[in-house]
Tab-separated table of C-alpha atoms in Angstrom:
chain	number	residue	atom	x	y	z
A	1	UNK	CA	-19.868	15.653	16.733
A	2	UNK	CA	-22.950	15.462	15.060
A	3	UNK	CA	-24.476	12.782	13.050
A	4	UNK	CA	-27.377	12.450	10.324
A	5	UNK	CA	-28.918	9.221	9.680
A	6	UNK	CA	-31.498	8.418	6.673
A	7	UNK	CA	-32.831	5.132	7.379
A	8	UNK	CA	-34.310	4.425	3.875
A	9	UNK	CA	-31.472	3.165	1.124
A	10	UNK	CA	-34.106	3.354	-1.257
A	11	UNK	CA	-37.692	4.436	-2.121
A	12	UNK	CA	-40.326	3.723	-4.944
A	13	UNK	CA	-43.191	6.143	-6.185
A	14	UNK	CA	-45.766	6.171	-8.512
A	15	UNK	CA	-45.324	9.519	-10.419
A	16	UNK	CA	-48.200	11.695	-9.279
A	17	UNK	CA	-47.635	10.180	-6.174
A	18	UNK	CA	-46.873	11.346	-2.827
A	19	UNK	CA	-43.453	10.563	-0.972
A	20	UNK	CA	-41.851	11.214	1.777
A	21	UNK	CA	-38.046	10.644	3.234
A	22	UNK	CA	-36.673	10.496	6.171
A	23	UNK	CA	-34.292	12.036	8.238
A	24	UNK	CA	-32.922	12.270	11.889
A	25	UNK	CA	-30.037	13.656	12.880
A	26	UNK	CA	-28.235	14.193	16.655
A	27	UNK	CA	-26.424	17.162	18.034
A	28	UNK	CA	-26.174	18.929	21.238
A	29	UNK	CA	-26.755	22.105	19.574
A	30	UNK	CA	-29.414	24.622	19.855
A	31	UNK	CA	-29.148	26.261	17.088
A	32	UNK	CA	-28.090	24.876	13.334
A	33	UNK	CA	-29.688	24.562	9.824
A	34	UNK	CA	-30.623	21.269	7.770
A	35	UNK	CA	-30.740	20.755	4.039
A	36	UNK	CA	-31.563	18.269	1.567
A	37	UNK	CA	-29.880	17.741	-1.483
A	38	UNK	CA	-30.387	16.046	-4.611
A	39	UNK	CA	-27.992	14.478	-6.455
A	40	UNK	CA	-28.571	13.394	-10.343
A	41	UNK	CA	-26.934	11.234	-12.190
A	42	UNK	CA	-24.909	14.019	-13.410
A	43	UNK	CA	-23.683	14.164	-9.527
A	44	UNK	CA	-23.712	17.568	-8.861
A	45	UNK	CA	-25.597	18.296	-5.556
A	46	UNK	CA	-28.447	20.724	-5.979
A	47	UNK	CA	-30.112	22.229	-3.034
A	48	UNK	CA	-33.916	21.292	-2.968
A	49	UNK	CA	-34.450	22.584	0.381
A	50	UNK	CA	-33.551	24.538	3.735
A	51	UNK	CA	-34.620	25.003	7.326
A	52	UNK	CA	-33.577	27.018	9.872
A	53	UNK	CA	-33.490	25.363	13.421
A	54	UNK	CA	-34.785	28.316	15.217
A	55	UNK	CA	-37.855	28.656	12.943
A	56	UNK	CA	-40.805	26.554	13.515
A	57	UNK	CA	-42.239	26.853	10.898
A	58	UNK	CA	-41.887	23.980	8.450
A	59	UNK	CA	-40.079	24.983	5.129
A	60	UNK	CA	-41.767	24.721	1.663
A	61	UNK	CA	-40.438	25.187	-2.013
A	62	UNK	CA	-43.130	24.229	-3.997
A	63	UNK	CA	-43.881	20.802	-4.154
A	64	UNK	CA	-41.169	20.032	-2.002
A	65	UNK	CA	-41.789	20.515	1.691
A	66	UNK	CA	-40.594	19.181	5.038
A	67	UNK	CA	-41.961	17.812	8.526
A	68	UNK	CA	-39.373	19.127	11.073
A	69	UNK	CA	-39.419	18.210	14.496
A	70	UNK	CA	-37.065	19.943	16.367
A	71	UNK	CA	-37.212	18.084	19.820
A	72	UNK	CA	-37.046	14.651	18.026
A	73	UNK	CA	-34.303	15.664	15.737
A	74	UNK	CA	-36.279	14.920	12.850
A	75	UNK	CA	-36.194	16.320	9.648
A	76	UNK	CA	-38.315	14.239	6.652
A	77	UNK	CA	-38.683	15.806	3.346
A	78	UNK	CA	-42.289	15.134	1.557
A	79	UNK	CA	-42.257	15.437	-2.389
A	80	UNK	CA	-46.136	15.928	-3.696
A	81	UNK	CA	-46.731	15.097	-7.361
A	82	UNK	CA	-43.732	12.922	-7.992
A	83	UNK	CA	-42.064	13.673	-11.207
A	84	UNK	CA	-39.698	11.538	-12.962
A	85	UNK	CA	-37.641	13.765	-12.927
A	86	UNK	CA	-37.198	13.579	-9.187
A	87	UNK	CA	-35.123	10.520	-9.648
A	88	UNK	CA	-32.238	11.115	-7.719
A	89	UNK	CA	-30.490	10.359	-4.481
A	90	UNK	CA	-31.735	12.481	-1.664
A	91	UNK	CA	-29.138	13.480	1.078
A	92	UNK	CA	-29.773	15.135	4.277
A	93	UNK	CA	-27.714	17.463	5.646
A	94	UNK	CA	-26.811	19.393	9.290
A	95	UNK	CA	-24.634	22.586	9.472
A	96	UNK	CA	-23.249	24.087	12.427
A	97	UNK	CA	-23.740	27.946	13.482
A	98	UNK	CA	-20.661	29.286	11.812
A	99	UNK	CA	-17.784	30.163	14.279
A	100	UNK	CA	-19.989	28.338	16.960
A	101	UNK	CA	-17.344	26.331	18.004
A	102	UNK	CA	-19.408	22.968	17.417
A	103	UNK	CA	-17.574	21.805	14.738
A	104	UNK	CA	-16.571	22.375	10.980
A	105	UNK	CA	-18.115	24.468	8.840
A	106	UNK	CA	-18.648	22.027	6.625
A	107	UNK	CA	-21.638	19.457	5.993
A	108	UNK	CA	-22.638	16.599	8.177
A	109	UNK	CA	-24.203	14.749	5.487
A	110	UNK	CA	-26.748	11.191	5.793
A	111	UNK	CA	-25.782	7.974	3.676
A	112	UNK	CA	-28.702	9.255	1.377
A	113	UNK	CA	-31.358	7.984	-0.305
A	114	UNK	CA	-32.356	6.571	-3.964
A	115	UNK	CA	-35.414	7.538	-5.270
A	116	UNK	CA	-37.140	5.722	-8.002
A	117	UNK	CA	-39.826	7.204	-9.940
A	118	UNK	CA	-42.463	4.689	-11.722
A	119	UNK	CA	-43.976	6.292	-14.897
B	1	UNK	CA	-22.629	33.295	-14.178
B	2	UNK	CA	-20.185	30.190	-13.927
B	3	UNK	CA	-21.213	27.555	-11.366
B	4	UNK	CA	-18.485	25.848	-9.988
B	5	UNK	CA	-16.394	23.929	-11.859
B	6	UNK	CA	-13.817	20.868	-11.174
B	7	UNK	CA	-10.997	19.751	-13.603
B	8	UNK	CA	-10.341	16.601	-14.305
B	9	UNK	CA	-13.873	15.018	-14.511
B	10	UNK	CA	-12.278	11.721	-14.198
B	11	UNK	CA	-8.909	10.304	-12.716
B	12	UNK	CA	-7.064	6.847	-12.944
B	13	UNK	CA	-4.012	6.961	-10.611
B	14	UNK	CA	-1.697	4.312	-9.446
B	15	UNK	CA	-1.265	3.302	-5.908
B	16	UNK	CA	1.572	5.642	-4.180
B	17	UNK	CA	1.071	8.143	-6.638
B	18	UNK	CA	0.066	12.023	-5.943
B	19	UNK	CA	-2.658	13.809	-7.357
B	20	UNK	CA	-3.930	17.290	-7.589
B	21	UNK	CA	-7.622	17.690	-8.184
B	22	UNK	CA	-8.607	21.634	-9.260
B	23	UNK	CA	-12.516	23.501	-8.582
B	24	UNK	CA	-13.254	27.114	-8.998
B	25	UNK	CA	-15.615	28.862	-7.096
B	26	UNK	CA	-19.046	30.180	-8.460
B	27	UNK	CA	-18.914	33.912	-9.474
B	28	UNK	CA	-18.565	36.012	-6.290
B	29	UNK	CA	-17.857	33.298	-3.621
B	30	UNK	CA	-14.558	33.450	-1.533
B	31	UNK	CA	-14.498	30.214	0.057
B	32	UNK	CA	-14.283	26.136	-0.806
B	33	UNK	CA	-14.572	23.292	0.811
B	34	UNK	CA	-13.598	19.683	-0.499
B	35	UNK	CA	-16.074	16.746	0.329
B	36	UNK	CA	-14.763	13.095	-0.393
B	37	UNK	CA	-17.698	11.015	-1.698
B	38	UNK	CA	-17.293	7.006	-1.677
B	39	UNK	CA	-19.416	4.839	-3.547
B	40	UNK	CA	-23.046	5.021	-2.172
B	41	UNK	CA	-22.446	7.210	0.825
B	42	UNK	CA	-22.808	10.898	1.423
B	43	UNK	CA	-20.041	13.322	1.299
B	44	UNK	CA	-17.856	13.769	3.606
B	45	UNK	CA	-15.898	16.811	4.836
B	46	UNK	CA	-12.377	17.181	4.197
B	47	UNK	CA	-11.513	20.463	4.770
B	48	UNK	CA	-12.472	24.653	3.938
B	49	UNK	CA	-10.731	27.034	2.840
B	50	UNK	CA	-10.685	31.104	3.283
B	51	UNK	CA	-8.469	33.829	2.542
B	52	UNK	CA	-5.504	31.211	1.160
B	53	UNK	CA	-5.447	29.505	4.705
B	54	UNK	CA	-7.553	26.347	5.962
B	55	UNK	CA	-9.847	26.808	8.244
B	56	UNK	CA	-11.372	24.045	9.443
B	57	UNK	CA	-10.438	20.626	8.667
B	58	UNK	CA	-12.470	17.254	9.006
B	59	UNK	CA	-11.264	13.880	9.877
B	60	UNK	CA	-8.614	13.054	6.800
B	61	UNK	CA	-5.038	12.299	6.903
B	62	UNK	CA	-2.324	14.858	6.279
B	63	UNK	CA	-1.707	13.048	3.336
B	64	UNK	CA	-4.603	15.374	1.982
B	65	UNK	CA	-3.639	18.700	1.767
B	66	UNK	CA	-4.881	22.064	-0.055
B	67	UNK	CA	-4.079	25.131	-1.256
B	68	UNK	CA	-6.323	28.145	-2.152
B	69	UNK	CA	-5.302	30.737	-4.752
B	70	UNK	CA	-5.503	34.892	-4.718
B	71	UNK	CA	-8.558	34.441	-7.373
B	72	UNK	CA	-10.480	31.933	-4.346
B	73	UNK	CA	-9.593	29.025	-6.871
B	74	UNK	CA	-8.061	25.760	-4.806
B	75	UNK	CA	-6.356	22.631	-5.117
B	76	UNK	CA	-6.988	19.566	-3.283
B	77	UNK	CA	-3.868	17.445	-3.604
B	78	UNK	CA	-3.574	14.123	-2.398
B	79	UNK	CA	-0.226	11.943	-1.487
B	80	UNK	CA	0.403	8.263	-1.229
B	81	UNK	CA	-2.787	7.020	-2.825
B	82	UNK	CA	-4.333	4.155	-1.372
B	83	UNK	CA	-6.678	1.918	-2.914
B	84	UNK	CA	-9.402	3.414	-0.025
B	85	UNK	CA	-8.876	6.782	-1.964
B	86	UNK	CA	-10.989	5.999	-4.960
B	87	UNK	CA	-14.164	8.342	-4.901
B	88	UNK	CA	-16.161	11.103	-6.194
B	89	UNK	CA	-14.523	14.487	-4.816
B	90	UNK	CA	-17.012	17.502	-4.462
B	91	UNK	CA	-15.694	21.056	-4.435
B	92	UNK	CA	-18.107	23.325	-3.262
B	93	UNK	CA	-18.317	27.246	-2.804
B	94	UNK	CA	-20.074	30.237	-0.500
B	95	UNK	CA	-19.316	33.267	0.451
B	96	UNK	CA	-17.832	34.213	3.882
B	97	UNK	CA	-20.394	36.954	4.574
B	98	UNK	CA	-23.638	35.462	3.381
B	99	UNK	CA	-26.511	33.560	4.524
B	100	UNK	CA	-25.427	30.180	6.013
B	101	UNK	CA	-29.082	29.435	5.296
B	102	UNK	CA	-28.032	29.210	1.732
B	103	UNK	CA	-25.751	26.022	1.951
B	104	UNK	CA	-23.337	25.837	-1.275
B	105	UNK	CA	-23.170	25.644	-4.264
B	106	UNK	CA	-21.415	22.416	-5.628
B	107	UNK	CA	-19.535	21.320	-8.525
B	108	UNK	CA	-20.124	18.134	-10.733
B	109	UNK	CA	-17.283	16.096	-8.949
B	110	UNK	CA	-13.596	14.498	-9.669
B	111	UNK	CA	-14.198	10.786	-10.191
B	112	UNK	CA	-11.052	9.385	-8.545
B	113	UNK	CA	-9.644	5.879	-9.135
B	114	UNK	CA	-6.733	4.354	-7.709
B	115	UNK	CA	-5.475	1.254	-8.868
């Protein structure tokens, strides 16, 4: 089974700022995808982000970008010019190949992490 | 074009009770999967479902059970409530043939409490 692990409860930034959480994750697959979500007050989860293991190139969706390293399982997610309204809580997220046999379909999702925005 | 969307928004049940918790899908997506959410952790899987039948199920009880509909709506029902039942549950919706790249698309959440 796989696991995702966000070692960060909570974060601070100065808006403007630059931030960046973090995110490993362990699997014995060789091919899955990752996401991060954000989830408002309002608690829906919105997708900020997306990576495909098998590319190496690092995702970006505009100020939102991410650091992964595939052989250390890693997976951060940098936000550039902090807004406030970035305040959320950040989850990370693993997904199986579907049909691949490794597991549910569903999300393997991290404890997350709460991100505070100073003005 | 409708997101998805969860009835009730929030729940007070009694311990022992049942309870059915109702999402429909966004516009155009054929499958839903339930997440339970407990205070300040991440979701967790419950279970999927596709053409009316579950397909994969995570590590709950079969005191949770499901049901999808004809028009891809579903029901997540829920028997004998314990106390350890009380979360935020997270319906959310794809479609079978697309881009797992995409993720899903969730709904706003059943806040559940069980007293």
């Amino acid at each position: 089974a796989q696991t995702v692990t966000q070692s960060q409860p909570e974060m601070s930034v100065q808006e403007a700022e630059t931030v960046t959480l973090s995110c490993t994750y362990d699997t014995s697959e060789s091919d899955y995808y990752l996401f991060w979500y954000k989830q408002p007050p309002s608690r829906q989860m919105i997708l900020v982000i997306r990576q495909e293991a098998y590319k190496q190139q690092n995702a970006t969706e505009n100020r939102f970008s991410v650091n992964f390293q595939k052989a250390a399982k890693s997976f951060s997610l940098k936000i550039s010019d902090s807004q406030l309204g970035d305040a959320a809580m950040y989850f990370c997220a693993y997904r199986s190949l579907p049909y691949s046999g490794g597991g549910a379909d569903g999300l393997t999702f991290g404890k997350g992490t709460h991100l505070i925005i100073q003005p | 074009d409708a997101g998805v969307t969860q009835s009730p928004t929030h729940l007070i049940k009694t311990r022992g009770q049942q309870v059915t918790l109702r999402c429909s899908p966004k516009s155009g997506h054929d499958t839903v999967s339930w997440y339970q959410q407990a205070l300040g952790q991440g979701p967790q899987f419950i279970f999927q479902y596709y053409e009316e039948e579950e397909r994969q199920r995570g590590n709950f009880p079969d005191r949770f059970s499901g049901h999808q509909f004809p028009n891809y709506s579903s029901e997540l029902n829920v028997n004998a409530l314990l106390l350890g039942d009380s979360a935020l549950y997270l319906c959310a919706s794809s479609f079978q043939s697309g881009d797992p790249n995409y993720g899903y698309t969730f709904g706003s959440g059943t806040r559940l409490t069980v007293v």
